[in-house]
Amino acid sequence: MRATAYVRFMKSKKTELFKFFTLADERNDIHHSACAMMRDFMEQMDVDNIKLMLSDIESIADFDTEIFIDKLQKAFLFMRMAGNDCLLSAEGRCNRCHPGVASFTFKGVNVPWHISFLFHVKEDKVVDIHECFGMWSVFPELEGDFLLLLEESECCMEDSDGTMDDPPF
């Protein structure tokens, strides 16, 4: 019984969130819908609201949702540790795996680490997110050396023994 009440609570919170970020005539436009909300939350590295939007999805990008959120949280922590308070985003295009899907590259404001995601949207809900490794986007200055991958974001912060390095200062 508690699980059902929790699901209803989460759905009502999502509806409140959706109404807060959009106008009635914008809700059918992919640039002002759930996709736009997810883009905004990614730019702000707002894991709590990303988690809220994805709360009723069991798996994301072939990961358990909790594992995906954990990896995303570590990637955002790495971005913050690199000196980025928020991310810039640009719409891109995936020509390989998922053509036609809403695609965005997120780049650090101060340090150019970047990561790209595809947002799968159905019935104005983000139903899946995939990391994209070779997306064309409008950031001409993106360098491959600064590509951040969810799998590697954990490696960047921890040694093999699981402890963090001491800072060099």
PDB file of C-alpha atoms in Angstrom:
ATOM      1  CA  MET A   1       0.000   0.000   0.000  1.00  0.00           C
ATOM      2  CA  ARG A   2       2.843   2.400   0.824  1.00  0.00           C
ATOM      3  CA  ALA A   3       4.473   1.861  -2.579  1.00  0.00           C
ATOM      4  CA  THR A   4       1.260   2.880  -4.352  1.00  0.00           C
ATOM      5  CA  ALA A   5       0.995   6.050  -2.278  1.00  0.00           C
ATOM      6  CA  TYR A   6       4.637   6.870  -3.013  1.00  0.00           C
ATOM      7  CA  VAL A   7       4.098   6.438  -6.778  1.00  0.00           C
ATOM      8  CA  ARG A   8       1.062   8.740  -6.654  1.00  0.00           C
ATOM      9  CA  PHE A   9       3.059  11.291  -4.654  1.00  0.00           C
ATOM     10  CA  MET A  10       5.927  11.196  -7.181  1.00  0.00           C
ATOM     11  CA  LYS A  11       3.540  11.591 -10.128  1.00  0.00           C
ATOM     12  CA  SER A  12       1.869  14.593  -8.502  1.00  0.00           C
ATOM     13  CA  LYS A  13       5.300  16.143  -7.815  1.00  0.00           C
ATOM     14  CA  LYS A  14       6.272  15.614 -11.458  1.00  0.00           C
ATOM     15  CA  THR A  15       3.054  17.302 -12.573  1.00  0.00           C
ATOM     16  CA  GLU A  16       3.759  20.278 -10.301  1.00  0.00           C
ATOM     17  CA  LEU A  17       7.301  20.475 -11.621  1.00  0.00           C
ATOM     18  CA  PHE A  18       6.128  20.242 -15.222  1.00  0.00           C
ATOM     19  CA  LYS A  19       3.571  23.016 -14.762  1.00  0.00           C
ATOM     20  CA  PHE A  20       6.144  25.206 -13.034  1.00  0.00           C
ATOM     21  CA  PHE A  21       8.588  25.013 -15.942  1.00  0.00           C
ATOM     22  CA  THR A  22       6.180  25.221 -18.884  1.00  0.00           C
ATOM     23  CA  LEU A  23       3.236  27.171 -20.224  1.00  0.00           C
ATOM     24  CA  ALA A  24       0.164  25.304 -21.480  1.00  0.00           C
ATOM     25  CA  ASP A  25       0.872  25.996 -25.176  1.00  0.00           C
ATOM     26  CA  GLU A  26       4.523  24.956 -24.796  1.00  0.00           C
ATOM     27  CA  ARG A  27       3.932  21.487 -23.378  1.00  0.00           C
ATOM     28  CA  ASN A  28       3.641  19.836 -26.787  1.00  0.00           C
ATOM     29  CA  ASP A  29       6.875  21.375 -28.105  1.00  0.00           C
ATOM     30  CA  ILE A  30       9.941  19.188 -27.558  1.00  0.00           C
ATOM     31  CA  HIS A  31      11.996  22.259 -26.683  1.00  0.00           C
ATOM     32  CA  HIS A  32       9.601  23.289 -23.910  1.00  0.00           C
ATOM     33  CA  SER A  33       8.407  19.943 -22.609  1.00  0.00           C
ATOM     34  CA  ALA A  34       9.787  17.251 -20.341  1.00  0.00           C
ATOM     35  CA  CYS A  35      12.818  17.169 -22.632  1.00  0.00           C
ATOM     36  CA  ALA A  36      13.472  20.864 -21.934  1.00  0.00           C
ATOM     37  CA  MET A  37      13.050  20.294 -18.209  1.00  0.00           C
ATOM     38  CA  MET A  38      15.558  17.436 -18.282  1.00  0.00           C
ATOM     39  CA  ARG A  39      17.963  19.620 -20.270  1.00  0.00           C
ATOM     40  CA  ASP A  40      17.639  22.391 -17.682  1.00  0.00           C
ATOM     41  CA  PHE A  41      18.197  19.978 -14.786  1.00  0.00           C
ATOM     42  CA  MET A  42      21.294  18.581 -16.528  1.00  0.00           C
ATOM     43  CA  GLU A  43      22.639  22.114 -17.053  1.00  0.00           C
ATOM     44  CA  GLN A  44      22.155  22.826 -13.348  1.00  0.00           C
ATOM     45  CA  MET A  45      23.522  19.359 -12.417  1.00  0.00           C
ATOM     46  CA  ASP A  46      20.360  18.955 -10.337  1.00  0.00           C
ATOM     47  CA  VAL A  47      20.392  15.253  -9.508  1.00  0.00           C
ATOM     48  CA  ASP A  48      17.360  15.458  -7.201  1.00  0.00           C
ATOM     49  CA  ASN A  49      15.025  16.701  -9.934  1.00  0.00           C
ATOM     50  CA  ILE A  50      16.537  14.359 -12.538  1.00  0.00           C
ATOM     51  CA  LYS A  51      15.870  11.502 -10.134  1.00  0.00           C
ATOM     52  CA  LEU A  52      12.310  12.759  -9.631  1.00  0.00           C
ATOM     53  CA  MET A  53      11.660  12.888 -13.383  1.00  0.00           C
ATOM     54  CA  LEU A  54      13.007   9.358 -13.829  1.00  0.00           C
ATOM     55  CA  SER A  55      11.456   7.878 -10.680  1.00  0.00           C
ATOM     56  CA  ASP A  56       9.041   5.523 -12.437  1.00  0.00           C
ATOM     57  CA  ILE A  57      11.594   4.123 -14.911  1.00  0.00           C
ATOM     58  CA  GLU A  58      13.183   0.809 -13.951  1.00  0.00           C
ATOM     59  CA  SER A  59      16.258   0.965 -16.191  1.00  0.00           C
ATOM     60  CA  ILE A  60      18.077   3.734 -18.015  1.00  0.00           C
ATOM     61  CA  ALA A  61      20.624   3.123 -20.752  1.00  0.00           C
ATOM     62  CA  ASP A  62      20.751  -0.575 -19.837  1.00  0.00           C
ATOM     63  CA  PHE A  63      21.535   0.238 -16.181  1.00  0.00           C
ATOM     64  CA  ASP A  64      19.328  -0.020 -13.139  1.00  0.00           C
ATOM     65  CA  THR A  65      17.981   3.525 -12.578  1.00  0.00           C
ATOM     66  CA  GLU A  66      19.764   3.860  -9.231  1.00  0.00           C
ATOM     67  CA  ILE A  67      23.094   2.858 -10.806  1.00  0.00           C
ATOM     68  CA  PHE A  68      22.587   5.371 -13.640  1.00  0.00           C
ATOM     69  CA  ILE A  69      21.759   8.147 -11.148  1.00  0.00           C
ATOM     70  CA  ASP A  70      24.816   7.216  -9.067  1.00  0.00           C
ATOM     71  CA  LYS A  71      27.082   7.372 -12.144  1.00  0.00           C
ATOM     72  CA  LEU A  72      25.511  10.680 -13.197  1.00  0.00           C
ATOM     73  CA  GLN A  73      25.980  12.092  -9.700  1.00  0.00           C
ATOM     74  CA  LYS A  74      29.683  11.125  -9.776  1.00  0.00           C
ATOM     75  CA  ALA A  75      30.076  12.723 -13.215  1.00  0.00           C
ATOM     76  CA  PHE A  76      28.506  15.939 -11.897  1.00  0.00           C
ATOM     77  CA  LEU A  77      30.769  15.833  -8.846  1.00  0.00           C
ATOM     78  CA  PHE A  78      33.760  15.514 -11.163  1.00  0.00           C
ATOM     79  CA  MET A  79      32.483  18.495 -13.201  1.00  0.00           C
ATOM     80  CA  ARG A  80      32.104  20.561 -10.025  1.00  0.00           C
ATOM     81  CA  MET A  81      35.552  19.535  -8.776  1.00  0.00           C
ATOM     82  CA  ALA A  82      36.952  20.660 -12.137  1.00  0.00           C
ATOM     83  CA  GLY A  83      35.541  24.144 -11.452  1.00  0.00           C
ATOM     84  CA  ASN A  84      32.167  24.096 -13.197  1.00  0.00           C
ATOM     85  CA  ASP A  85      29.156  25.395 -11.265  1.00  0.00           C
ATOM     86  CA  CYS A  86      26.808  24.737 -14.158  1.00  0.00           C
ATOM     87  CA  LEU A  87      26.914  23.390 -17.694  1.00  0.00           C
ATOM     88  CA  LEU A  88      26.201  24.967 -21.060  1.00  0.00           C
ATOM     89  CA  SER A  89      24.181  22.861 -23.462  1.00  0.00           C
ATOM     90  CA  ALA A  90      23.795  22.685 -27.198  1.00  0.00           C
ATOM     91  CA  GLU A  91      21.389  20.666 -29.239  1.00  0.00           C
ATOM     92  CA  GLY A  92      23.100  18.016 -31.273  1.00  0.00           C
ATOM     93  CA  ARG A  93      22.299  15.202 -33.618  1.00  0.00           C
ATOM     94  CA  CYS A  94      23.021  11.508 -33.322  1.00  0.00           C
ATOM     95  CA  ASN A  95      23.567  10.069 -36.757  1.00  0.00           C
ATOM     96  CA  ARG A  96      24.598   6.629 -35.623  1.00  0.00           C
ATOM     97  CA  CYS A  97      22.569   4.803 -32.970  1.00  0.00           C
ATOM     98  CA  HIS A  98      19.390   6.820 -32.428  1.00  0.00           C
ATOM     99  CA  PRO A  99      18.711   9.237 -35.299  1.00  0.00           C
ATOM    100  CA  GLY A 100      15.896  11.688 -34.632  1.00  0.00           C
ATOM    101  CA  VAL A 101      16.110  11.489 -30.833  1.00  0.00           C
ATOM    102  CA  ALA A 102      16.522  14.697 -28.796  1.00  0.00           C
ATOM    103  CA  SER A 103      20.283  15.011 -28.382  1.00  0.00           C
ATOM    104  CA  PHE A 104      22.292  17.405 -26.250  1.00  0.00           C
ATOM    105  CA  THR A 105      25.914  18.009 -25.347  1.00  0.00           C
ATOM    106  CA  PHE A 106      26.613  19.492 -21.915  1.00  0.00           C
ATOM    107  CA  LYS A 107      29.903  21.375 -21.495  1.00  0.00           C
ATOM    108  CA  GLY A 108      31.457  22.916 -18.419  1.00  0.00           C
ATOM    109  CA  VAL A 109      31.315  26.710 -18.253  1.00  0.00           C
ATOM    110  CA  ASN A 110      34.845  27.147 -16.863  1.00  0.00           C
ATOM    111  CA  VAL A 111      36.627  23.910 -17.826  1.00  0.00           C
ATOM    112  CA  PRO A 112      35.567  22.280 -21.139  1.00  0.00           C
ATOM    113  CA  TRP A 113      34.765  18.777 -19.852  1.00  0.00           C
ATOM    114  CA  HIS A 114      31.696  17.624 -21.766  1.00  0.00           C
ATOM    115  CA  ILE A 115      29.219  14.767 -21.897  1.00  0.00           C
ATOM    116  CA  SER A 116      26.429  14.027 -24.375  1.00  0.00           C
ATOM    117  CA  PHE A 117      23.023  12.455 -23.846  1.00  0.00           C
ATOM    118  CA  LEU A 118      20.076  11.346 -25.937  1.00  0.00           C
ATOM    119  CA  PHE A 119      16.655  11.847 -24.348  1.00  0.00           C
ATOM    120  CA  HIS A 120      13.989   9.375 -25.469  1.00  0.00           C
ATOM    121  CA  VAL A 121      10.591  11.036 -25.015  1.00  0.00           C
ATOM    122  CA  LYS A 122       7.175   9.366 -25.271  1.00  0.00           C
ATOM    123  CA  GLU A 123       3.865  10.968 -24.349  1.00  0.00           C
ATOM    124  CA  ASP A 124       5.721  13.979 -22.970  1.00  0.00           C
ATOM    125  CA  LYS A 125       7.799  11.900 -20.551  1.00  0.00           C
ATOM    126  CA  VAL A 126      11.494  11.173 -20.692  1.00  0.00           C
ATOM    127  CA  VAL A 127      11.432   7.373 -20.798  1.00  0.00           C
ATOM    128  CA  ASP A 128      15.119   6.662 -21.364  1.00  0.00           C
ATOM    129  CA  ILE A 129      18.468   8.415 -21.565  1.00  0.00           C
ATOM    130  CA  HIS A 130      21.505   7.169 -23.445  1.00  0.00           C
ATOM    131  CA  GLU A 131      24.989   8.519 -23.301  1.00  0.00           C
ATOM    132  CA  CYS A 132      26.250   9.376 -26.787  1.00  0.00           C
ATOM    133  CA  PHE A 133      29.928   8.990 -27.631  1.00  0.00           C
ATOM    134  CA  GLY A 134      30.029  10.481 -31.107  1.00  0.00           C
ATOM    135  CA  MET A 135      27.405  13.176 -31.388  1.00  0.00           C
ATOM    136  CA  TRP A 136      27.715  16.119 -33.702  1.00  0.00           C
ATOM    137  CA  SER A 137      26.957  19.339 -31.829  1.00  0.00           C
ATOM    138  CA  VAL A 138      27.377  23.089 -32.203  1.00  0.00           C
ATOM    139  CA  PHE A 139      30.332  23.371 -29.796  1.00  0.00           C
ATOM    140  CA  PRO A 140      33.222  23.582 -32.296  1.00  0.00           C
ATOM    141  CA  GLU A 141      35.820  23.768 -29.534  1.00  0.00           C
ATOM    142  CA  LEU A 142      35.053  20.379 -27.983  1.00  0.00           C
ATOM    143  CA  GLU A 143      38.164  18.298 -27.592  1.00  0.00           C
ATOM    144  CA  GLY A 144      38.199  14.527 -27.309  1.00  0.00           C
ATOM    145  CA  ASP A 145      40.598  14.793 -24.365  1.00  0.00           C
ATOM    146  CA  PHE A 146      37.836  16.479 -22.346  1.00  0.00           C
ATOM    147  CA  LEU A 147      35.097  13.945 -23.124  1.00  0.00           C
ATOM    148  CA  LEU A 148      33.679  12.671 -19.832  1.00  0.00           C
ATOM    149  CA  LEU A 149      32.116   9.225 -19.860  1.00  0.00           C
ATOM    150  CA  LEU A 150      29.785   7.948 -17.139  1.00  0.00           C
ATOM    151  CA  GLU A 151      31.797   4.760 -16.816  1.00  0.00           C
ATOM    152  CA  GLU A 152      35.047   6.667 -16.390  1.00  0.00           C
ATOM    153  CA  SER A 153      33.832   9.479 -14.137  1.00  0.00           C
ATOM    154  CA  GLU A 154      34.283   7.191 -11.141  1.00  0.00           C
ATOM    155  CA  CYS A 155      37.826   6.319 -12.234  1.00  0.00           C
ATOM    156  CA  CYS A 156      38.771   9.978 -12.450  1.00  0.00           C
ATOM    157  CA  MET A 157      38.027  10.486  -8.771  1.00  0.00           C
ATOM    158  CA  GLU A 158      39.181   7.258  -7.121  1.00  0.00           C
ATOM    159  CA  ASP A 159      42.293   5.137  -7.132  1.00  0.00           C
ATOM    160  CA  SER A 160      42.021   1.409  -7.650  1.00  0.00           C
ATOM    161  CA  ASP A 161      42.022   0.963  -3.877  1.00  0.00           C
ATOM    162  CA  GLY A 162      38.879   3.126  -3.636  1.00  0.00           C
ATOM    163  CA  THR A 163      40.457   6.111  -1.887  1.00  0.00           C
ATOM    164  CA  MET A 164      40.672   9.591  -3.293  1.00  0.00           C
ATOM    165  CA  ASP A 165      44.045  11.157  -4.040  1.00  0.00           C
ATOM    166  CA  ASP A 166      45.229  13.965  -1.842  1.00  0.00           C
ATOM    167  CA  PRO A 167      44.987  17.296  -3.626  1.00  0.00           C
ATOM    168  CA  PRO A 168      48.300  18.530  -5.079  1.00  0.00           C
ATOM    169  CA  PHE A 169      48.388  21.647  -2.899  1.00  0.00           C
TER     170      PHE A 169
END
